[in-house]
């Protein structure tokens, strides 16, 4: 289907292979991702027509269908399900009606779509005269020839869907490298910059902007730092946040935008990006802000290289309290073809495999990370993935599956085929702390085959430099006088930041309020913003924020001071003994993986960890590479599971409920 200003295949989930890994391989083969021209598939050699929509009956209350968007690589074998696409969304409801997932009404059919990528809901209105989808009509959208039936998209809760906040940094304007930017999460995480601040008008054609190498390099540098500040971590291998250049429009109700995808200027404009730009335009205090607007519905226009996108925005509140509560716009779609798509043999090799070690790997590998993008686990995994890929001769993808304090990812890998192609970037939280704290539906010892240690990082006690306490002694005095007057952020129950905070409170006789998040990235972002005042992150996660002066290191939650921060005392030195939390990380395969495959993976892992660039990157952020045999990781799990089980019993910290529901 052509959907909005994008194009790609639409699948029912049941048409695709079971399991995300097999699904992604099918999509790569369908699009022809390996070739920049995508000659061997239905892609168009551009990110705009290398998109996929996967639709199924919704499992969400009050929703009709689930929509999972996938961005397939152009010239490289990759599938990214982190972003959303509002253009492809415009084809979801017509497709769902035609496939019988939603009963058509006579005239107009309303479909509530749940976007799996962002967890947001969208109401879609489709013309269905006589109970059948009509693609013919008189609606025109810029960037598409001709006219078609209008499809109304009404976004209900897309604000903060990815990062948890509309303004993830806690500010409406940040200054990065001397440039004012607005980091906003409204349907799509964006970094918005005034075009004039980068020496361009913002009305240039996309080709002219793409040819401006200095501009692209400057934008990427700003984007990388914006990603870190938004809690997304290292975004060098991610398409979000998207950079946007804005300039004045032709009236008080319009703004001019140049949207990047992220390394090339969009020929027109993404729908989700337009909602983000319109939100920043409507709200005061951003680099894109227009005239002050009263609460209510406002018709706004985003001008782009191919024309304009008209958006109806619902505003509530005034001034700094103003929020966007909804946005609606019109798109069109057209069904191009329907039938069977034949996949080449290389997608799913059918040759019998005699010696698993000799033929491994035979396809791309996926490393499942149990936390959201941006934390220490994610950054380490993405550091070693390209090295492993070059050593193993296959792509190595990183897939973040946060939730239930790592149990969702753990259960997924434990149930994956034991062939070495699905691995887990486990750590002390998933394989010792969380199982010690509560019942989980996986066995950290018997459901996994250890591949090898990756590294370790000490734990720090950090505070917001203005809203937190200046030192540990002052904090304890304040907490004893006013219990729970400070809050600590954790990456979820059963994670190292949670355990360290609990041990600190037990040892110091204090009590803090708790704010729990799905991973270290959003937790540390909450601390940097000052909403939480205390956190116990790994040095690997905290080091960039400490260097930038955005967090203050109060103490080391370990047995000795650190070379990277020699002036920071240990908690034991400050009279708070027993808070010793070292965060270690390791690579695991499902139980039953052939020994020859584990040995091959261990060899590649150890070679990757000996790369000077990997060592330097780990050490630069306060972590230590720890290569070694698989048996060393197995012993580490045994020792730490026993240790944290004892800690839980002694501190009476155990939880009774299971950490996650079954995946199916």
C-alpha positions in Angstrom: 0.0 0.0 0.0 0.9 3.6 -0.5 0.1 5.1 2.9 0.4 8.9 3.3 3.8 9.7 1.7 5.3 6.3 2.5 4.9 2.9 0.9 5.4 -0.7 2.0 3.9 -4.2 2.5 1.2 -4.8 5.1 1.1 -8.1 6.8 -1.3 -9.8 9.3 1.0 -11.0 12.1 -0.2 -14.6 11.5 1.2 -14.5 7.9 4.7 -14.0 9.2 7.0 -16.7 10.9 6.7 -17.2 14.6 9.3 -15.4 16.7 10.7 -12.0 16.2 14.0 -13.2 14.8 12.4 -15.3 12.1 9.9 -12.4 11.4 12.7 -9.9 10.9 14.6 -12.2 8.6 11.4 -12.6 6.5 11.0 -8.8 6.4 14.6 -8.3 5.4 14.1 -10.8 2.5 10.8 -9.2 1.5 12.2 -5.7 1.3 15.6 -6.8 -0.2 17.4 -4.9 2.6 20.9 -6.0 1.8 21.1 -4.0 -1.5 21.0 -0.2 -1.4 18.7 -0.3 -4.4 16.7 -3.1 -2.9 16.5 -4.8 -6.3 15.8 -8.2 -4.8 12.7 -7.2 -2.9 9.8 -4.8 -2.8 11.6 -1.9 -1.2 12.3 1.3 -3.1 15.9 2.1 -2.2 14.8 4.7 0.3 13.7 4.7 4.0 10.4 6.2 2.8 9.5 3.0 1.0 11.4 0.5 3.0 8.7 0.3 5.7 6.5 -2.5 6.9 3.2 -2.6 8.8 2.2 -5.6 10.9 -1.4 -5.8 12.0 -3.3 -8.1 14.4 -6.4 -8.1 16.6 -5.7 -6.0 19.6 -4.9 -7.3 23.0 -5.5 -3.9 24.5 -8.8 -3.0 26.2 -10.9 -0.6 24.0 -8.7 -1.0 20.9 -9.6 -2.8 17.7 -6.2 -3.6 16.2 -2.5 -3.6 17.1 -0.1 -2.0 14.7 3.6 -2.7 14.8 5.7 -0.6 12.5 9.1 -1.9 11.3 11.8 0.2 9.5 13.8 -2.1 7.4 17.4 -1.2 6.5 18.5 0.2 3.1 21.8 -1.5 2.1 22.1 -3.3 5.4 20.2 -6.2 7.1 18.4 -4.6 9.9 14.9 -4.2 11.3 14.1 -1.4 13.7 10.8 -1.5 15.6 11.6 1.4 18.0 10.2 4.3 15.9 6.6 4.8 14.8 5.4 5.9 11.3 2.2 8.0 11.0 2.1 7.7 7.3 2.0 3.9 7.3 -0.5 4.2 10.1 -3.0 5.7 7.6 -3.2 2.3 5.8 -3.7 0.2 8.9 -7.5 0.7 9.3 -8.4 0.1 5.6 -6.2 -3.0 5.7 -7.7 -4.2 8.9 -11.2 -3.7 7.6 -10.5 -5.6 4.3 -8.9 -8.5 6.2 -12.0 -8.8 8.4 -10.5 -7.7 11.7 -13.0 -4.8 12.0 -16.6 -4.9 10.7 -17.2 -2.1 8.2 -20.1 0.3 8.8 -22.1 2.0 6.0 -20.6 5.4 5.4 -17.7 5.8 7.8 -16.0 3.2 10.0 -14.1 4.2 13.2 -11.1 2.1 14.1 -9.1 2.5 17.3 -5.5 1.5 16.6 -3.0 0.6 19.3 0.6 1.4 18.2 2.8 -1.3 19.7 6.0 0.7 19.1 5.0 3.6 21.4 2.1 2.3 23.4 -0.2 5.0 22.1 -3.7 5.0 20.7 -5.0 6.6 17.5 -8.6 6.8 16.3 -8.9 6.4 12.5 -11.9 7.3 10.4 -12.2 5.5 7.0 -14.8 6.0 4.3 -16.8 2.8 3.9 -19.8 3.4 1.7 -22.0 0.4 1.5 -19.8 -1.3 4.1 -16.7 -1.5 1.8 -13.4 0.5 2.0 -13.2 3.2 -0.6 -9.9 4.6 -1.7 -11.4 7.0 -4.2 -12.1 10.6 -3.2 -11.2 14.3 -3.5 -8.7 14.7 -0.6 -5.2 15.8 -1.7 -2.1 15.6 0.4 1.2 17.3 -0.6 3.8 14.9 -1.9 1.3 12.5 -3.5 -0.1 12.8 -7.0 -3.8 12.9 -7.5 -6.6 12.7 -5.0 -8.0 9.9 -2.8 -10.5 9.3 0.1 -9.6 11.2 3.3 -8.5 9.1 6.3 -8.7 11.1 9.5 -6.0 10.2 12.1 -6.8 11.5 15.7 -3.8 10.9 18.0 -5.0 10.5 21.6 -1.9 9.9 23.8 1.2 10.2 21.8 2.8 12.8 24.0 5.7 11.3 26.0 5.0 7.8 24.6 8.6 6.8 24.0 10.6 8.6 26.8 7.7 9.0 29.3 7.8 12.8 29.1 6.8 15.4 26.6 10.0 17.3 27.3 12.4 14.4 28.3 15.2 16.6 29.5 12.9 18.5 31.9 13.4 21.7 30.0 11.7 23.3 27.0 15.0 24.6 25.7 18.4 23.1 26.2 21.7 24.5 25.1 24.1 22.0 23.3 27.4 23.2 22.1 26.2 26.8 22.1 23.0 26.0 20.2 19.5 26.2 21.7 17.5 23.1 21.0 14.1 21.7 22.0 14.0 18.0 22.8 10.3 16.9 22.6 8.6 13.5 22.6 5.3 14.1 20.8 4.4 11.1 18.5 8.1 10.9 17.7 11.2 11.9 19.7 12.6 15.1 18.0 15.5 17.5 18.5 14.3 20.8 17.0 16.8 23.5 16.1 16.2 27.0 14.6 17.6 26.9 11.1 19.1 30.4 11.4 21.2 29.2 14.4 23.0 26.8 12.1 23.5 29.3 9.3 20.7 28.2 6.9 17.3 29.6 6.1 15.3 26.4 6.6 13.6 26.8 3.2 16.3 25.1 1.2 15.5 22.1 -0.9 16.4 18.7 0.6 19.1 18.1 -2.0 20.8 21.4 -0.9 20.7 20.4 2.7 22.0 16.9 2.0 24.9 18.4 0.1 25.9 20.6 3.1 28.3 18.2 4.8 29.2 20.6 7.6 25.5 21.1 8.5 24.9 17.3 8.6 27.9 16.7 10.8 26.8 19.5 13.1 23.3 18.2 13.3 24.5 14.7 14.1 26.7 15.9 16.9 23.8 17.8 18.4 21.5 14.8 17.9 23.9 12.4 19.7 24.1 14.7 22.8 20.3 15.3 22.6 19.7 11.5 22.6 21.8 11.1 25.8 20.0 14.0 27.5 16.6 12.5 26.5 17.5 9.3 28.3 17.9 7.4 25.0 21.6 6.7 25.5 24.0 6.2 22.6 21.8 6.9 19.5 24.5 6.5 16.9 22.9 3.3 15.7 19.3 4.5 16.2 17.0 6.7 14.0 15.7 8.6 17.0 15.6 11.4 18.0 14.9 12.9 14.6 16.6 16.3 13.9 14.4 19.1 12.7 15.2 22.5 11.4 12.5 25.1 11.8 12.0 28.6 10.5 9.1 31.1 10.3 6.0 30.2 8.3 3.9 32.4 6.1 1.4 33.3 8.9 0.9 33.1 12.6 -0.7 29.6 12.2 2.2 28.1 10.1 5.8 27.0 10.7 8.4 25.8 8.1 10.1 22.5 8.9 12.9 20.5 7.4 12.8 16.9 8.8 15.8 14.6 8.8 15.5 10.8 8.8 18.0 11.3 10.6 21.0 11.6 8.2 19.1 12.8 5.1 16.4 15.5 4.7 12.9 14.1 4.1 11.5 14.8 0.7 8.3 15.9 2.4 7.6 15.3 6.1 6.8 12.5 8.4 3.3 12.6 10.0 4.6 11.8 13.5 7.3 14.4 13.1 4.7 17.0 12.0 2.8 16.4 15.2 5.9 16.9 17.2 6.7 20.1 15.3 3.2 21.4 15.7 3.2 20.6 19.4 6.4 22.6 19.9 5.0 25.4 17.8 1.8 25.5 19.8 3.4 25.4 23.3 5.3 28.4 24.7 8.9 28.4 25.7 10.4 26.2 22.8 12.7 27.1 20.0 9.7 26.7 17.7 7.1 28.6 19.7 4.7 30.8 17.8 2.2 33.4 19.1 0.5 32.7 22.5 -2.7 30.7 22.0 -5.7 30.2 24.2 -7.0 26.8 25.3 -9.0 25.0 22.6 -8.6 23.6 19.1 -6.3 25.4 16.7 -5.7 24.7 13.1 -1.9 24.7 12.5 0.2 24.2 9.3 3.6 22.5 9.0 5.2 23.7 5.7 7.6 21.2 4.2 9.5 20.8 0.9 6.5 19.1 -0.9 3.8 21.4 0.4 2.0 21.4 3.8 0.4 19.3 6.5 -2.7 20.7 8.2 -3.0 19.6 11.8 -5.8 20.3 14.3 -4.2 20.7 17.8 -6.1 20.6 21.1 -4.5 22.9 23.8 -5.3 22.9 27.5 -3.9 25.3 30.0 -1.9 28.5 29.6 1.7 29.6 29.7 4.2 27.0 31.1 1.2 24.9 32.2 -0.1 24.5 28.6 -0.3 21.0 27.3 -1.3 19.4 24.0 -4.1 16.9 24.6 -4.8 15.7 21.0 -3.9 16.2 17.4 -5.8 15.2 14.2 -4.9 15.3 10.6 -5.9 13.9 7.2 -3.9 11.4 5.2 -4.8 9.2 2.2 -3.9 5.7 1.2 -4.1 3.4 -1.8 -4.0 -0.3 -2.2 -1.4 -1.1 -4.9 -1.5 -4.9 -5.0 -2.5 -8.0 -3.0 -1.0 -11.5 -3.4 1.9 -13.8 -2.5 5.4 -12.6 -1.9 8.1 -15.1 -2.6 11.2 -15.1 -0.4 14.6 -16.1 -1.6 16.2 -19.3 -0.2 18.9 -17.4 1.7 16.3 -16.0 4.1 15.6 -19.4 5.6 18.4 -21.9 4.7 17.0 -25.4 4.3 20.1 -27.4 4.1 20.5 -30.0 6.9 22.9 -29.1 9.6 25.2 -31.9 10.7 27.8 -30.1 12.9 26.3 -27.1 14.6 29.7 -25.6 15.4 31.0 -26.0 11.9 28.0 -24.3 10.3 27.4 -21.7 12.9 26.3 -19.0 12.4 24.1 -19.4 9.4 22.0 -16.2 9.8 21.9 -13.0 11.8 22.3 -13.1 15.5 20.2 -11.1 18.0 21.3 -9.9 21.4 18.3 -9.3 23.6 18.9 -6.5 26.1 16.7 -6.5 29.2 16.5 -2.7 29.6 15.4 0.2 27.5 17.9 1.9 25.2 20.4 4.2 26.8 21.5 2.3 29.9 24.8 0.6 30.6 23.6 -2.8 29.4 22.4 -1.3 26.1 25.5 0.7 25.5 27.8 -2.2 26.2 25.8 -4.5 24.0 25.9 -2.0 21.1 29.7 -1.6 21.6 30.5 -5.3 21.2 27.8 -6.1 18.6 29.6 -4.8 15.5 32.9 -6.5 16.6 31.1 -9.8 17.0 29.5 -9.3 13.6 32.8 -8.9 11.8 34.2 -11.9 13.6 31.3 -14.2 13.0 30.5 -13.1 9.5 26.8 -12.3 10.2 24.9 -9.3 11.3 24.5 -9.0 15.1 21.3 -7.1 16.0 20.5 -5.5 19.4 16.9 -5.8 20.5 15.7 -4.0 23.7 13.0 -5.9 25.5 12.5 -4.0 28.7 9.9 -4.8 31.4 9.3 -6.7 34.6 12.8 -5.9 35.8 14.4 -8.0 33.0 12.1 -11.0 33.3 10.4 -10.4 29.9 13.8 -10.6 28.1 14.9 -13.5 30.2 11.8 -15.5 29.5 12.0 -14.7 25.8 15.6 -15.9 25.5 15.0 -19.0 27.8 12.3 -20.1 25.3 14.2 -19.3 22.1 15.7 -22.0 19.9 18.9 -23.3 21.4 21.0 -22.7 18.3 23.1 -19.7 19.4 21.4 -17.2 17.2 19.4 -15.6 20.0 21.5 -14.4 22.9 20.9 -12.4 26.1 22.9 -9.6 27.5 22.3 -10.6 31.1 23.6 -9.0 34.2 23.6 -9.3 37.9 20.0 -8.0 38.0 18.5 -10.7 35.7 20.6 -13.6 36.9 21.0 -13.0 40.6 19.1 -10.1 42.2 15.7 -10.3 40.6 15.4 -14.1 41.0 16.5 -13.7 44.6 13.9 -11.0 45.3 10.8 -12.5 43.7 9.4 -15.5 41.9 10.3 -15.4 38.2 9.2 -17.7 35.4 12.7 -18.6 34.4 15.6 -20.3 36.1 18.8 -18.3 36.0 20.9 -21.4 36.3 19.1 -24.1 34.3 17.4 -22.1 31.5 20.7 -20.6 30.1 24.0 -21.6 28.8 26.7 -19.1 29.9 28.8 -17.8 27.0 31.2 -15.5 28.8 31.6 -12.5 31.0 31.6 -9.1 29.3 32.6 -6.6 31.9 31.8 -5.0 35.3 31.2 -1.6 36.7 31.1 -0.3 40.3 28.0 1.3 41.7 27.9 4.9 42.8 25.6 7.0 45.0 24.8 10.1 43.1 22.6 13.2 43.7 21.1 16.0 41.7 23.6 18.9 42.2 20.9 21.4 43.3 17.9 19.4 44.6 19.9 16.6 46.2 22.0 16.7 49.4 25.6 18.0 49.2 27.0 14.9 50.9 26.0 11.6 52.5 26.1 12.9 56.1 23.7 15.8 55.3 21.4 13.4 53.5 21.2 11.1 56.5 20.5 14.0 58.8 17.7 15.3 56.6 16.2 11.9 56.2 16.2 11.2 59.9 14.5 14.5 60.6 12.1 14.1 57.7 11.8 10.5 56.4 11.0 10.1 52.7 11.7 13.7 52.0 14.1 12.6 49.2 13.2 10.0 46.5 15.6 7.6 44.8 15.2 6.4 41.2 15.8 2.8 40.3 15.8 0.7 37.2 13.1 -1.5 38.7 12.7 -3.8 41.6 15.4 -6.5 41.7 18.0 -4.3 39.9 21.3 -3.1 41.3 20.1 0.5 41.8 17.2 -0.8 43.8 19.2 -3.2 45.9 21.9 -0.6 46.6 19.2 1.9 47.8 17.6 -0.7 50.0 20.9 -1.7 51.5 21.7 2.0 52.1 18.4 2.6 53.9 18.8 -0.6 56.0 22.4 0.3 57.0 21.8 4.0 57.7 18.4 3.6 59.3 16.8 6.1 56.9 13.8 5.9 54.6 13.5 7.4 51.1 10.6 7.4 48.6 11.0 5.2 45.6 10.5 5.9 41.9 10.9 2.8 39.7 11.5 2.8 36.0 12.0 0.2 33.2 15.8 0.6 33.0 18.6 2.8 34.1 18.2 5.3 31.2 14.8 6.7 32.2 15.8 6.4 35.9 18.9 8.5 35.5 17.1 11.0 33.3 14.6 11.4 36.2 17.5 12.1 38.6 19.2 14.5 36.2 15.9 16.4 35.9 15.6 16.6 39.7 12.3 14.8 40.0 14.2 12.1 41.9 17.1 13.4 43.9 19.2 10.2 44.6 20.2 7.2 42.5 22.6 4.3 42.7 23.7 3.7 39.1 26.7 2.0 37.7 29.7 4.2 37.1 29.3 3.3 33.4 25.8 4.8 33.3 26.6 7.8 35.5 30.0 8.9 34.4 29.0 11.1 31.5 26.5 13.0 33.7 29.1 13.4 36.5 31.7 14.8 34.0 29.1 17.2 32.7 28.2 18.4 36.2 24.6 17.3 35.9 25.0 14.7 38.8 27.1 14.8 41.9 29.0 11.7 43.1 28.4 11.3 46.8 29.9 7.9 47.5 31.1 4.5 46.1 28.8 1.6 46.9 31.8 -0.8 47.0 34.9 -1.9 49.0 37.3 0.7 47.7 37.6 4.1 46.0 37.7 4.3 42.2 40.6 5.4 40.1 38.2 7.5 37.9 36.9 9.4 41.0 39.7 9.2 43.7 38.2 12.0 45.8 34.8 10.2 46.2 34.8 8.1 49.5 33.2 4.7 49.9 30.0 4.4 52.0 31.9 2.3 54.5 34.3 5.2 55.0 31.3 7.4 55.8 29.9 5.0 58.4 27.5 3.1 56.2 28.8 -0.4 55.9 27.5 -3.3 53.9 26.5 -1.5 50.7 28.7 -3.4 48.2 27.1 -3.7 44.8 29.2 -4.5 41.8 27.3 -4.7 38.5 28.6 -7.4 36.1 27.4 -8.2 32.6 27.6 -11.4 30.6 26.4 -13.1 27.4 24.0 -16.1 27.7 22.5 -18.5 25.2 19.4 -20.7 25.8 20.0 -23.9 27.7 20.7 -26.8 25.3 22.8 -24.7 22.9 25.5 -27.1 21.5 28.9 -26.9 23.2 30.6 -26.2 19.9 28.4 -23.2 19.3 29.0 -21.9 22.8 32.7 -22.3 22.3 32.6 -20.4 19.0 30.7 -17.6 20.6 33.0 -17.5 23.6 36.1 -17.2 21.3 34.5 -14.4 19.3 33.4 -12.6 22.5 36.8 -12.7 24.0 38.4 -11.5 20.8 35.9 -8.6 20.6 36.7 -7.7 24.2 40.4 -7.6 23.4 39.8 -4.8 20.8 41.6 -1.7 22.0 38.6 0.5 21.0 36.2 -1.6 23.0 38.5 -1.6 26.1 39.0 2.2 25.7 35.3 2.8 25.4 34.5 0.7 28.4 37.2 2.3 30.6 36.3 5.8 29.4 32.9 5.4 31.0 34.1 3.6 34.1 33.7 0.0 33.2 36.2 -2.9 33.1 36.4 -5.5 30.4 36.3 -9.0 31.8 36.9 -11.7 29.2 37.2 -15.3 30.1 35.8 -18.8 29.8 32.1 -19.7 30.0 32.7 -21.5 33.2 33.7 -18.2 34.9 30.3 -16.7 34.1 28.5 -19.8 35.4 30.4 -19.6 38.7 29.6 -15.9 39.0 25.9 -16.6 38.6 26.1 -19.3 41.3 28.0 -17.2 43.7 25.9 -14.0 43.3 22.6 -15.8 43.3 23.5 -17.3 46.7 24.7 -14.0 48.0 21.7 -12.0 47.0 19.3 -14.7 48.3 21.0 -14.3 51.7 20.7 -10.5 51.5 17.0 -10.7 50.7 16.4 -13.0 53.6 18.4 -10.9 56.0 16.7 -7.7 55.0 13.2 -9.2 54.6 13.0 -7.8 51.1 11.3 -10.7 49.3 8.3 -10.1 47.0 5.7 -12.9 46.7 4.1 -12.1 43.3 5.5 -13.3 40.0 7.4 -10.6 38.1 5.7 -11.0 34.8 2.9 -12.7 33.0 3.5 -15.4 30.5 4.5 -13.9 27.1 1.6 -15.5 25.2 
